[in-house]
Amino acid sequence: MDVRRRSSLKQAATKGKTMAEDQYNDQIFNKATDKKVVDTVVPLPMGISNGVFFTVFFSVVYFLLIRWREKIRTSTPLHVVTMSEMAAIVLFVASFIYLLGFFGMSFVQATPYSDDEEEELEVDETEMVRKEDTRATPCGAALDCESDVVVKQVVKKELVFVPTDTTTVTEEDEEIIKSVVSGKTPSYSLETKLGDCKRAAFIRRVALERITGKSLDGLPLEGLDYESILGQCCEMPVGYVQIPVGVCGPMLLNGKEFSVPMATTEGCLVASTNRGFKAIYASGGATAILLKDGMTRAPVVRFGTAKRAADLKFFLEEPLNFDTLASVFNKSSRFGRLQKIQCAIAGKNLYIRFTCSTGDAMGMNMVSKGVQNVLEYLQADFPDMDVIGISGNYCSDKKPAAVNWIEGRGKSVVCEAIIKEDVVKKVLKTNVASLVELNMLKNLTGSAMAGALGGFNAHASNIVSAVYLATGQDPAQNIESSHCITMMEAVNDGKDLHVSVTMPSIEVGTVGGGTQLASQAACLNLLGVKGANRESPGTNARQLAKVVAGSVLAGELSLLSAIAAGQLVNSHMKYNRSQKDLTTKA
């Protein structure tokens, strides 16, 4: 039967429809094509009922979350519920079912067909085959197939965003970009609004280029899992920075070999550290010992008088109170365990330095939660205590501080090796006496003359930063993690060299933060310390700290040897200068 004739017959047959049915069909058609929400679709009573159920739903959710939070704090089992909680659960289920039935069915129901589409469904199998053939060739008179193709393309574009070329901006993206540029849409909200982190980064990037008038062509966008950084590594990303990763070794440490990844843009650093590893390996390896393992956080609280501040200090340092405080602190985590509390007073202000073990995590968030629990507990006995800040810089984090140099923070490690005389001559190209003298005058006397704080070394920060960047550590904590004193002494009748590095505050972790990113996780895996150690929590992080200390030992040994032998300038001219630039100038 001719499609147009059948259409006219169907239209004549449907003239008896009621006005309500016509209005319903018109609304559905407009919603499917123009995506406009018509106010007359939902009558006023239905809107009121929706509002009531929305209010009930979010109210009971809030109530249940508050109750469950209290149960967690008081260690009450979650399955023990009161009558009010039971009623809230019933209301939650009822309101959820209503809202799901009203709003959720549109996601699973088929879109109603228009009259023309219903006619196409009645076409027999032969007619469908004919229409498929016309789509493969120029449609000609087959206008219906052209219309069908357009509809399917629009639907695909609306439901699925598949970025193919970051230089191409779609119409939808263009509207969002203009909204960001004009300030109507905050740049930080793109991930939430779009639900696509990579698309959000692309739109933010284009908007930034238009606002600043500067190109970001050299900053790569592709190749990073933007979902993995959401909410924990970086906000408002527009790309990522490439840092070369070199590998040096093998390092023989405590009888085990390691290949150490180092991310750096400084030429000669990896090669120099590798030479140090070679000298250590040829001499029988290095030994690293963990001295302490405890992350710190020090809140500052204030009282009306210095006497009241002293009262709390005495209370906290009383051994009989420690077990109670430790029990309160340890509730915050399965791995956080309070080790000690150290206090310092400045007038009526009290600084409380908590130290705790943190498993395989670096532990800043873990110790902060434990400290918060203790402060809330102390508030009952010291109601006049005013908590000024969860961190009062007596910790001390990301700053050079004597308290870290003396007391330690994170992992405290000492690493040593005895380098044989022939290795010093053949590999390091110098002699034992020259190294001992240089270390004394440079690292010890010279640093003392400069008033150094924990900087009695040649370039520990160089090695720490490179390993931190490669393994996903917090690069800002390089400051206290690079506290190091390098010692050298002639042994075995002056023939061999004993070299050591003592590092009291190496702050590392193998879970959390940047350690879960693909590149950094691969470097941790290379060292055999990826993730948490389930058999012995904290073992992986402690091993990583020893690797850092062993790498610093190799770096110190090689650099001091280069300086003693007069090789420093020549080496950097060879490995730390662009050959391309030299050729161009020549």
CSV table of N, CA and C in Angstrom, one decimal, residues 177-271:
chain,number,residue,atom,x,y,z
A,177,ILE,N,31.6,26.7,26.0
A,177,ILE,CA,32.9,27.5,26.1
A,177,ILE,C,32.5,29.0,26.2
A,178,LYS,N,31.5,29.4,25.4
A,178,LYS,CA,31.1,30.8,25.5
A,178,LYS,C,30.6,31.1,26.8
A,179,SER,N,29.9,30.2,27.5
A,179,SER,CA,29.3,30.4,28.8
A,179,SER,C,30.4,30.5,29.8
A,180,VAL,N,31.5,29.7,29.7
A,180,VAL,CA,32.7,29.8,30.6
A,180,VAL,C,33.4,31.1,30.4
A,181,VAL,N,33.6,31.5,29.1
A,181,VAL,CA,34.3,32.8,28.8
A,181,VAL,C,33.6,34.0,29.4
A,182,SER,N,32.2,33.9,29.3
A,182,SER,CA,31.4,35.1,29.7
A,182,SER,C,31.3,35.1,31.3
A,183,GLY,N,31.6,34.0,31.9
A,183,GLY,CA,31.5,33.9,33.4
A,183,GLY,C,30.2,33.4,33.9
A,184,LYS,N,29.3,33.0,33.0
A,184,LYS,CA,28.1,32.4,33.4
A,184,LYS,C,28.3,31.0,34.0
A,185,THR,N,29.2,30.2,33.5
A,185,THR,CA,29.5,28.9,34.0
A,185,THR,C,30.8,28.9,34.6
A,186,PRO,N,30.9,28.6,35.9
A,186,PRO,CA,32.3,28.5,36.6
A,186,PRO,C,33.1,27.4,36.0
A,187,SER,N,34.4,27.7,35.8
A,187,SER,CA,35.3,26.7,35.2
A,187,SER,C,35.4,25.5,36.1
A,188,TYR,N,35.4,25.7,37.4
A,188,TYR,CA,35.6,24.5,38.3
A,188,TYR,C,34.4,23.6,38.3
A,189,SER,N,33.2,24.0,37.8
A,189,SER,CA,32.0,23.1,37.8
A,189,SER,C,31.8,22.3,36.6
A,190,LEU,N,32.7,22.3,35.6
A,190,LEU,CA,32.5,21.6,34.4
A,190,LEU,C,32.5,20.1,34.6
A,191,GLU,N,33.3,19.5,35.4
A,191,GLU,CA,33.3,18.1,35.6
A,191,GLU,C,31.9,17.6,36.1
A,192,THR,N,31.4,18.4,37.1
A,192,THR,CA,30.1,18.0,37.7
A,192,THR,C,29.0,18.2,36.7
A,193,LYS,N,29.0,19.3,35.9
A,193,LYS,CA,27.9,19.5,35.0
A,193,LYS,C,27.9,18.6,33.8
A,194,LEU,N,29.1,18.2,33.3
A,194,LEU,CA,29.2,17.4,32.1
A,194,LEU,C,29.3,16.0,32.4
A,195,GLY,N,29.8,15.6,33.5
A,195,GLY,CA,30.0,14.2,33.8
A,195,GLY,C,31.1,13.5,33.0
A,196,ASP,N,31.9,14.3,32.3
A,196,ASP,CA,33.0,13.8,31.5
A,196,ASP,C,34.2,14.6,31.8
A,197,CYS,N,35.2,14.0,32.5
A,197,CYS,CA,36.3,14.8,32.9
A,197,CYS,C,37.3,15.2,31.8
A,198,LYS,N,37.4,14.4,30.8
A,198,LYS,CA,38.3,14.7,29.7
A,198,LYS,C,37.7,15.9,28.9
A,199,ARG,N,36.3,15.8,28.6
A,199,ARG,CA,35.6,16.8,27.9
A,199,ARG,C,35.7,18.1,28.7
A,200,ALA,N,35.6,18.1,30.0
A,200,ALA,CA,35.7,19.3,30.8
A,200,ALA,C,37.0,19.9,30.7
A,201,ALA,N,38.1,19.1,30.7
A,201,ALA,CA,39.4,19.6,30.5
A,201,ALA,C,39.6,20.3,29.2
A,202,PHE,N,39.1,19.7,28.1
A,202,PHE,CA,39.2,20.3,26.8
A,202,PHE,C,38.4,21.6,26.7
A,203,ILE,N,37.2,21.7,27.2
A,203,ILE,CA,36.5,22.9,27.2
A,203,ILE,C,37.1,24.0,28.0
A,204,ARG,N,37.6,23.6,29.2
A,204,ARG,CA,38.3,24.6,30.0
A,204,ARG,C,39.6,25.1,29.3
A,205,ARG,N,40.3,24.2,28.6
A,205,ARG,CA,41.5,24.6,27.9
A,205,ARG,C,41.2,25.6,26.8
A,206,VAL,N,40.2,25.3,26.0
A,206,VAL,CA,39.8,26.2,24.9
A,206,VAL,C,39.4,27.6,25.5
A,207,ALA,N,38.6,27.6,26.5
A,207,ALA,CA,38.1,28.8,27.1
A,207,ALA,C,39.3,29.6,27.7
A,208,LEU,N,40.3,29.0,28.3
A,208,LEU,CA,41.4,29.6,28.8
A,208,LEU,C,42.2,30.3,27.7
A,209,GLU,N,42.4,29.6,26.5
A,209,GLU,CA,43.1,30.2,25.4
A,209,GLU,C,42.4,31.4,24.9
A,210,ARG,N,41.0,31.4,24.9
A,210,ARG,CA,40.3,32.6,24.4
A,210,ARG,C,40.4,33.7,25.4
A,211,ILE,N,40.3,33.4,26.7
A,211,ILE,CA,40.4,34.5,27.7
A,211,ILE,C,41.7,35.2,27.7
A,212,THR,N,42.8,34.4,27.6
A,212,THR,CA,44.1,34.9,27.7
A,212,THR,C,44.7,35.3,26.4
A,213,GLY,N,44.2,34.8,25.3
A,213,GLY,CA,44.8,35.0,24.0
A,213,GLY,C,46.1,34.3,23.8
A,214,LYS,N,46.4,33.3,24.7
A,214,LYS,CA,47.7,32.6,24.6
A,214,LYS,C,47.4,31.1,24.2
A,215,SER,N,48.3,30.6,23.4
A,215,SER,CA,48.1,29.2,22.9
A,215,SER,C,48.7,28.2,23.9
A,216,LEU,N,48.1,27.0,24.0
A,216,LEU,CA,48.6,25.9,24.8
A,216,LEU,C,48.9,24.7,24.0
A,217,ASP,N,49.3,25.0,22.7
A,217,ASP,CA,49.6,23.9,21.8
A,217,ASP,C,50.6,22.9,22.3
A,218,GLY,N,51.6,23.4,23.1
A,218,GLY,CA,52.7,22.5,23.6
A,218,GLY,C,52.3,21.7,24.8
A,219,LEU,N,51.2,22.0,25.4
A,219,LEU,CA,50.7,21.3,26.6
A,219,LEU,C,49.8,20.1,26.2
A,220,PRO,N,50.2,18.9,26.3
A,220,PRO,CA,49.4,17.8,25.9
A,220,PRO,C,48.1,17.6,26.7
A,221,LEU,N,47.1,17.2,26.0
A,221,LEU,CA,45.8,16.9,26.6
A,221,LEU,C,45.5,15.4,26.6
A,222,GLU,N,45.8,14.8,25.4
A,222,GLU,CA,45.5,13.3,25.3
A,222,GLU,C,46.5,12.5,26.1
A,223,GLY,N,46.1,11.3,26.5
A,223,GLY,CA,47.0,10.4,27.2
A,223,GLY,C,47.0,10.4,28.7
A,224,LEU,N,46.1,11.2,29.3
A,224,LEU,CA,45.9,11.2,30.8
A,224,LEU,C,44.5,10.8,31.1
A,225,ASP,N,44.4,9.9,32.1
A,225,ASP,CA,43.1,9.5,32.7
A,225,ASP,C,42.6,10.6,33.6
A,226,TYR,N,41.8,11.5,33.1
A,226,TYR,CA,41.3,12.6,34.0
A,226,TYR,C,40.4,12.2,35.1
A,227,GLU,N,39.7,11.0,34.9
A,227,GLU,CA,38.9,10.5,36.0
A,227,GLU,C,39.7,10.2,37.2
A,228,SER,N,40.9,9.7,37.0
A,228,SER,CA,41.7,9.3,38.1
A,228,SER,C,42.2,10.4,39.0
A,229,ILE,N,42.2,11.6,38.5
A,229,ILE,CA,42.7,12.8,39.3
A,229,ILE,C,41.6,13.6,39.9
A,230,LEU,N,40.4,13.2,39.6
A,230,LEU,CA,39.2,14.0,40.1
A,230,LEU,C,39.1,13.8,41.6
A,231,GLY,N,39.1,15.0,42.3
A,231,GLY,CA,38.8,15.0,43.7
A,231,GLY,C,40.0,14.6,44.6
A,232,GLN,N,41.2,14.4,44.0
A,232,GLN,CA,42.3,14.1,44.9
A,232,GLN,C,43.7,14.5,44.4
A,233,CYS,N,43.8,14.7,43.1
A,233,CYS,CA,45.2,15.1,42.6
A,233,CYS,C,45.3,16.5,42.1
A,234,CYS,N,44.3,16.9,41.3
A,234,CYS,CA,44.5,18.2,40.7
A,234,CYS,C,43.1,18.7,40.3
A,235,GLU,N,42.8,20.0,40.5
A,235,GLU,CA,41.5,20.6,40.2
A,235,GLU,C,41.7,21.4,38.9
A,236,MET,N,40.6,21.5,38.1
A,236,MET,CA,40.6,22.4,36.9
A,236,MET,C,41.7,22.1,36.0
A,237,PRO,N,42.0,20.8,35.6
A,237,PRO,CA,43.1,20.5,34.7
A,237,PRO,C,42.8,21.0,33.3
A,238,VAL,N,43.9,21.3,32.6
A,238,VAL,CA,43.9,21.7,31.2
A,238,VAL,C,44.9,20.9,30.4
A,239,GLY,N,45.5,19.9,31.0
A,239,GLY,CA,46.5,19.1,30.3
A,239,GLY,C,47.4,18.5,31.4
A,240,TYR,N,48.6,18.1,31.0
A,240,TYR,CA,49.6,17.6,31.9
A,240,TYR,C,51.0,17.9,31.4
A,241,VAL,N,51.9,18.0,32.3
A,241,VAL,CA,53.3,18.3,32.0
A,241,VAL,C,54.1,17.0,31.8
A,242,GLN,N,54.9,16.9,30.8
A,242,GLN,CA,55.8,15.8,30.6
A,242,GLN,C,57.1,16.0,31.3
A,243,ILE,N,57.5,15.0,32.1
A,243,ILE,CA,58.8,15.0,32.7
A,243,ILE,C,59.5,13.7,32.4
A,244,PRO,N,60.7,13.7,31.8
A,244,PRO,CA,61.3,12.4,31.4
A,244,PRO,C,61.7,11.6,32.6
A,245,VAL,N,61.5,10.3,32.5
A,245,VAL,CA,61.9,9.4,33.6
A,245,VAL,C,63.0,8.5,33.2
A,246,GLY,N,64.1,8.6,33.9
A,246,GLY,CA,65.3,7.7,33.7
A,246,GLY,C,65.3,6.7,34.7
A,247,VAL,N,66.1,5.6,34.5
A,247,VAL,CA,66.2,4.6,35.4
A,247,VAL,C,67.7,4.3,35.7
A,248,CYS,N,68.1,4.1,36.9
A,248,CYS,CA,69.5,3.9,37.3
A,248,CYS,C,69.6,2.7,38.2
A,249,GLY,N,70.7,2.1,38.2
A,249,GLY,CA,70.9,0.9,39.0
A,249,GLY,C,71.6,-0.2,38.1
A,250,PRO,N,71.6,-1.4,38.6
A,250,PRO,CA,70.9,-1.8,39.9
A,250,PRO,C,71.6,-1.3,41.1
A,251,MET,N,70.7,-1.0,42.1
A,251,MET,CA,71.2,-0.6,43.4
A,251,MET,C,71.1,-1.9,44.3
A,252,LEU,N,72.2,-2.2,44.9
A,252,LEU,CA,72.2,-3.4,45.9
A,252,LEU,C,72.1,-2.8,47.3
A,253,LEU,N,70.9,-3.0,47.8
A,253,LEU,CA,70.5,-2.5,49.1
A,253,LEU,C,70.0,-3.6,50.0
A,254,ASN,N,70.6,-3.8,51.2
A,254,ASN,CA,70.2,-4.8,52.1
A,254,ASN,C,70.1,-6.2,51.4
A,255,GLY,N,71.1,-6.4,50.5
A,255,GLY,CA,71.1,-7.7,49.8
A,255,GLY,C,70.1,-7.9,48.7
A,256,LYS,N,69.4,-6.8,48.3
A,256,LYS,CA,68.4,-6.9,47.3
A,256,LYS,C,68.6,-5.9,46.2
A,257,GLU,N,68.4,-6.2,44.9
A,257,GLU,CA,68.6,-5.3,43.8
A,257,GLU,C,67.4,-4.5,43.5
A,258,PHE,N,67.6,-3.2,43.2
A,258,PHE,CA,66.5,-2.3,42.8
A,258,PHE,C,66.9,-1.5,41.6
A,259,SER,N,66.0,-1.3,40.7
A,259,SER,CA,66.2,-0.4,39.6
A,259,SER,C,65.3,0.9,39.9
A,260,VAL,N,66.0,2.0,40.1
A,260,VAL,CA,65.4,3.2,40.6
A,260,VAL,C,65.0,4.2,39.5
A,261,PRO,N,63.6,4.5,39.5
A,261,PRO,CA,63.2,5.5,38.5
A,261,PRO,C,63.4,6.9,39.0
A,262,MET,N,63.8,7.8,38.2
A,262,MET,CA,64.0,9.2,38.6
A,262,MET,C,63.4,10.1,37.5
A,263,ALA,N,62.5,11.0,37.9
A,263,ALA,CA,61.8,11.9,36.9
A,263,ALA,C,62.5,13.3,37.1
A,264,THR,N,63.2,13.7,36.1
A,264,THR,CA,64.0,15.0,36.2
A,264,THR,C,64.1,15.6,34.8
A,265,THR,N,64.4,16.9,34.8
A,265,THR,CA,64.7,17.7,33.6
A,265,THR,C,66.2,18.1,33.7
A,266,GLU,N,66.9,17.7,34.7
A,266,GLU,CA,68.3,18.1,34.8
A,266,GLU,C,69.2,17.0,34.2
A,267,GLY,N,70.0,17.3,33.2
A,267,GLY,CA,70.9,16.4,32.6
A,267,GLY,C,72.0,16.1,33.6
A,268,CYS,N,72.6,14.9,33.4
A,268,CYS,CA,73.7,14.4,34.2
A,268,CYS,C,73.3,13.8,35.6
A,269,LEU,N,72.1,14.1,36.0
A,269,LEU,CA,71.7,13.7,37.4
A,269,LEU,C,71.5,12.1,37.4
A,270,VAL,N,70.8,11.6,36.4
A,270,VAL,CA,70.6,10.1,36.4
A,270,VAL,C,71.9,9.4,36.2
A,271,ALA,N,72.7,9.9,35.3
A,271,ALA,CA,74.0,9.3,35.0
A,271,ALA,C,74.9,9.3,36.2
